[in-house]
Short mmCIF file of C-alpha atoms in Angstrom, two decimals:
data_model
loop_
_atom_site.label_atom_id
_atom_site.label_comp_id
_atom_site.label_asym_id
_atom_site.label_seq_id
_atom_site.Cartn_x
_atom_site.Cartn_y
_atom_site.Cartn_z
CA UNK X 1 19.52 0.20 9.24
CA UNK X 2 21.06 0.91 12.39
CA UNK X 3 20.22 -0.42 15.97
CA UNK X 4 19.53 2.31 18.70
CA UNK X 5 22.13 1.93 20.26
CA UNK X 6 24.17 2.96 17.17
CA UNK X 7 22.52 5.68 16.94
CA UNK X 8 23.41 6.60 20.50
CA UNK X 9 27.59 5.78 20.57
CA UNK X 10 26.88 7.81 17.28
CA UNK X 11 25.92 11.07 18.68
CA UNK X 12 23.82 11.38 16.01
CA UNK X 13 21.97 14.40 15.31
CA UNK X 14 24.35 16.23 17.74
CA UNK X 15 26.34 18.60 15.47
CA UNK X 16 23.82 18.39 12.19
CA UNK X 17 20.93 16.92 11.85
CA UNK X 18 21.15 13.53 11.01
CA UNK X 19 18.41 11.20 9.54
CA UNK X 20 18.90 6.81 9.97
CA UNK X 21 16.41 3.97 10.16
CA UNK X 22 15.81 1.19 12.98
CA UNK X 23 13.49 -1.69 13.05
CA UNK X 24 12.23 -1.74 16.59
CA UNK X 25 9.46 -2.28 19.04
CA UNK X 26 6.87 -0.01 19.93
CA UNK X 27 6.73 -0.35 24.29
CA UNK X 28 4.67 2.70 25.13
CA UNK X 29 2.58 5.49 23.86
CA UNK X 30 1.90 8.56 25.59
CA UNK X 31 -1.97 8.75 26.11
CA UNK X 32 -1.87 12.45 27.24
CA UNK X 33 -1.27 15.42 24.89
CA UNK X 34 -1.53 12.52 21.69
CA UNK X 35 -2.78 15.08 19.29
CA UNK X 36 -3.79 19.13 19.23
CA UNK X 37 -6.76 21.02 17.68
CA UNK X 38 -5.60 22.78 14.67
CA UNK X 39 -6.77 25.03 12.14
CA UNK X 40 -8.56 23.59 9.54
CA UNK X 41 -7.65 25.90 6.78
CA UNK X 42 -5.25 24.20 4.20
CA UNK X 43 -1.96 24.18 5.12
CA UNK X 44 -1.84 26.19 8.59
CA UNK X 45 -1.61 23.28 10.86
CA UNK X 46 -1.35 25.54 13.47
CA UNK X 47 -2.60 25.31 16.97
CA UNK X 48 -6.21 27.06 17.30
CA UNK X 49 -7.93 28.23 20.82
CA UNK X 50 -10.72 27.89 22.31
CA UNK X 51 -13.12 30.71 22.41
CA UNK X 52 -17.07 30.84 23.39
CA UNK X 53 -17.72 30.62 19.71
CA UNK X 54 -15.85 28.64 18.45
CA UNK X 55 -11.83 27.79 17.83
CA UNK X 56 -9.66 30.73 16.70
CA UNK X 57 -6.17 30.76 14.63
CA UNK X 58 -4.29 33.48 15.09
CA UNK X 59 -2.22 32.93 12.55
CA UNK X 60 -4.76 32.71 9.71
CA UNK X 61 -7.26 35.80 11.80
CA UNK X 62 -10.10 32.72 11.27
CA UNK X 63 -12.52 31.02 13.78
CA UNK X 64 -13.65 27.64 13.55
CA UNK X 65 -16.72 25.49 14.13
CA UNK X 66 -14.36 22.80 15.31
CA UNK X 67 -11.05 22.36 15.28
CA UNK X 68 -8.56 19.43 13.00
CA UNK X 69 -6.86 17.96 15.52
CA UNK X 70 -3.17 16.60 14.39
CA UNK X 71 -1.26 14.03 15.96
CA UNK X 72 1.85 15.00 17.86
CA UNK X 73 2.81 11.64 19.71
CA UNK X 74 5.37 10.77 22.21
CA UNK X 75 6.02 6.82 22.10
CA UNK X 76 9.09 4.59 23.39
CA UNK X 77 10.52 1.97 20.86
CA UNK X 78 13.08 -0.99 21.90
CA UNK X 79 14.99 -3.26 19.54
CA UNK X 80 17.35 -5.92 21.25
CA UNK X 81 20.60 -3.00 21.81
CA UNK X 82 18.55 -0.56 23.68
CA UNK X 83 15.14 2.16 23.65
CA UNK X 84 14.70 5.29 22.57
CA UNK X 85 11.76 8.02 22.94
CA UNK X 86 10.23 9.50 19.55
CA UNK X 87 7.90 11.99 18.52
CA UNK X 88 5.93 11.92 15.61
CA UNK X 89 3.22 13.75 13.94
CA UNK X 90 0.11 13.40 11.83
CA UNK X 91 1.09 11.69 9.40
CA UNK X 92 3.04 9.10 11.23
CA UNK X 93 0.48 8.89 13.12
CA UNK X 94 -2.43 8.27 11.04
CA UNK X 95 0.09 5.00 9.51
CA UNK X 96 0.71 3.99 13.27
CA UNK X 97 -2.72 4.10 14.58
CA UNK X 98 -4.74 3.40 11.34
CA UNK X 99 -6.85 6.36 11.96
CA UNK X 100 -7.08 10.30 12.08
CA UNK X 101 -6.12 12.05 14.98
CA UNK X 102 -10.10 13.79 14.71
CA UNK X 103 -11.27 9.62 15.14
CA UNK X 104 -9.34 8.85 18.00
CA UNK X 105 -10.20 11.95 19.52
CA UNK X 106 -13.92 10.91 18.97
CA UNK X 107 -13.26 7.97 20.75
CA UNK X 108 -11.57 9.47 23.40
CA UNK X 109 -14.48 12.02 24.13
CA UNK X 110 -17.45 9.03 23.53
CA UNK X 111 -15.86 5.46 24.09
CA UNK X 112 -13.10 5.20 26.99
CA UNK X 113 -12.43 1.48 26.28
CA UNK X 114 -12.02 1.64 22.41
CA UNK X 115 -9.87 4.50 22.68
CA UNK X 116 -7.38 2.71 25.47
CA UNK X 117 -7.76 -0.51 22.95
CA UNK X 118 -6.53 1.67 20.29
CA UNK X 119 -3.92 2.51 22.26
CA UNK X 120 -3.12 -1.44 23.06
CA UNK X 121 -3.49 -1.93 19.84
CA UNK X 122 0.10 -0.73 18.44
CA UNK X 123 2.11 -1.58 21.83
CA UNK X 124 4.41 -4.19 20.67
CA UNK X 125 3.78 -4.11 17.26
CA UNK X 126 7.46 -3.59 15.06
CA UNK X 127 8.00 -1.15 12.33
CA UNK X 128 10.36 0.26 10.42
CA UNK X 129 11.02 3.18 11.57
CA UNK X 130 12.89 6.54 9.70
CA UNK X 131 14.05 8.83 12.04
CA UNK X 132 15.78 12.55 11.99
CA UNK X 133 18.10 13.08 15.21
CA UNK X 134 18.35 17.11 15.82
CA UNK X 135 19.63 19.15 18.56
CA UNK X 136 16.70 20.72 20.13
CA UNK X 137 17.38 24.56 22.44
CA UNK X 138 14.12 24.16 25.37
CA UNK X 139 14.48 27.15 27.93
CA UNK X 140 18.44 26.75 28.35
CA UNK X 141 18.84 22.91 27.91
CA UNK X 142 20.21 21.66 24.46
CA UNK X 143 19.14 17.86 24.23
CA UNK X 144 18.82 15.53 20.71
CA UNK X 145 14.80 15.44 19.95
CA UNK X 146 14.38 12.35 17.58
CA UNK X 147 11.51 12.08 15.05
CA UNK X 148 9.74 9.60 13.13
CA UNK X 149 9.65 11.06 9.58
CA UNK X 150 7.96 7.57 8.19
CA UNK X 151 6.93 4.45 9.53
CA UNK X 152 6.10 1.20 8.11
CA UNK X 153 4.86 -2.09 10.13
CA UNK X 154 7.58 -4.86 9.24
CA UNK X 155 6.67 -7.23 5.95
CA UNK X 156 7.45 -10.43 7.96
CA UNK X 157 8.00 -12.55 4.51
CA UNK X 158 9.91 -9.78 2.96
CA UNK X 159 12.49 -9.78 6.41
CA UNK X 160 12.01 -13.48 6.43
CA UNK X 161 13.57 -13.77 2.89
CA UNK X 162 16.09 -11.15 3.37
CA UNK X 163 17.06 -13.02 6.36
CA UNK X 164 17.38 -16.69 4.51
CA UNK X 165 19.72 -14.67 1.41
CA UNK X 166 22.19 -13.65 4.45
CA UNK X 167 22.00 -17.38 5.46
CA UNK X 168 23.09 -18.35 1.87
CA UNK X 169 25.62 -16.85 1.75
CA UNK X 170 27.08 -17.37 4.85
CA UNK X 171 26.75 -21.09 3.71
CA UNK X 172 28.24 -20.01 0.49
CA UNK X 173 32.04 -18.82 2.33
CA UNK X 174 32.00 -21.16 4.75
#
């Protein structure tokens, strides 16, 4: 486990990409743009449009009733070194928020106040977090794009015990 800003004096993920885990902090979640509609045929995933009947994927030549929508979520995440911004998608997503992208975009479209309380809900929470740093071309800037690849809320007796062993036996060679 590094901290972030390891992971930064590390340039990682600018020459090859590089994967590492943090424990940090979730601060902020992008609201807008939190998920896409997607095809619904298994395994496309890909971004369908809307047309007066319906929701069409070019890739698969198929129109939909209604779309899948997939998370693709931009959130900030702090440990006690520094914050970083990272992207993550559905399935990240569905362990962050406890729900499918197609729920929260339910409650988005019906219920304004249970979909900012879902919202609420994860700032501040800590997870472990398993990231993938990669250099990212967009139009003619290069930048590192970092991306949650799995995430796990903290086991606060598990950390609590790992914490008291590395107490032991720093009593131990004292």
């Amino acid at each position: 486990t590094k901290t972030i800003a390891q992971v930064k004096e590390e340039n990682l993920g600018m020459d090859a990409p590089a994967y590492y885990s943090i424990k940090a902090t979730i601060v902020f979640v992008k609201q807008d743009n939190f998920c896409y509609p997607a095809c619904s045929k298994e395994g496309c995933n890909k971004k369908v449009v809307e047309t007066g009947d319906g929701w069409y994927c070019e890739k698969c030549s198929v129109s939909h009733e209604r779309p899948d929508y997939r998370y693709i979520v931009s959130l900030n995440v702090a440990d006690h070194t520094s914050h970083q911004w990272l992207n993550c998608f559905n399935e990240t997503g569905e362990a962050i928020f406890g729900m499918s992208a197609n729920q929260l975009m339910e409650l988005k479209d019906n219920d304004d106040a249970k979909f900012m309380a879902a919202f609420e809900a994860v700032n501040c929470k800590k997870l472990n977090f398993r990231c993938r740093a990669k250099m990212d071309n967009f139009g003619d800037t290069q930048r590192v794009r970092y991306q949650i690849m799995s995430a796990a809320f903290l086991d606060f007796k598990f950390e609590g015990n790992k914490l008291a062993e590395l107490i032991k036996q720093y009593d131990m060679n004292a």
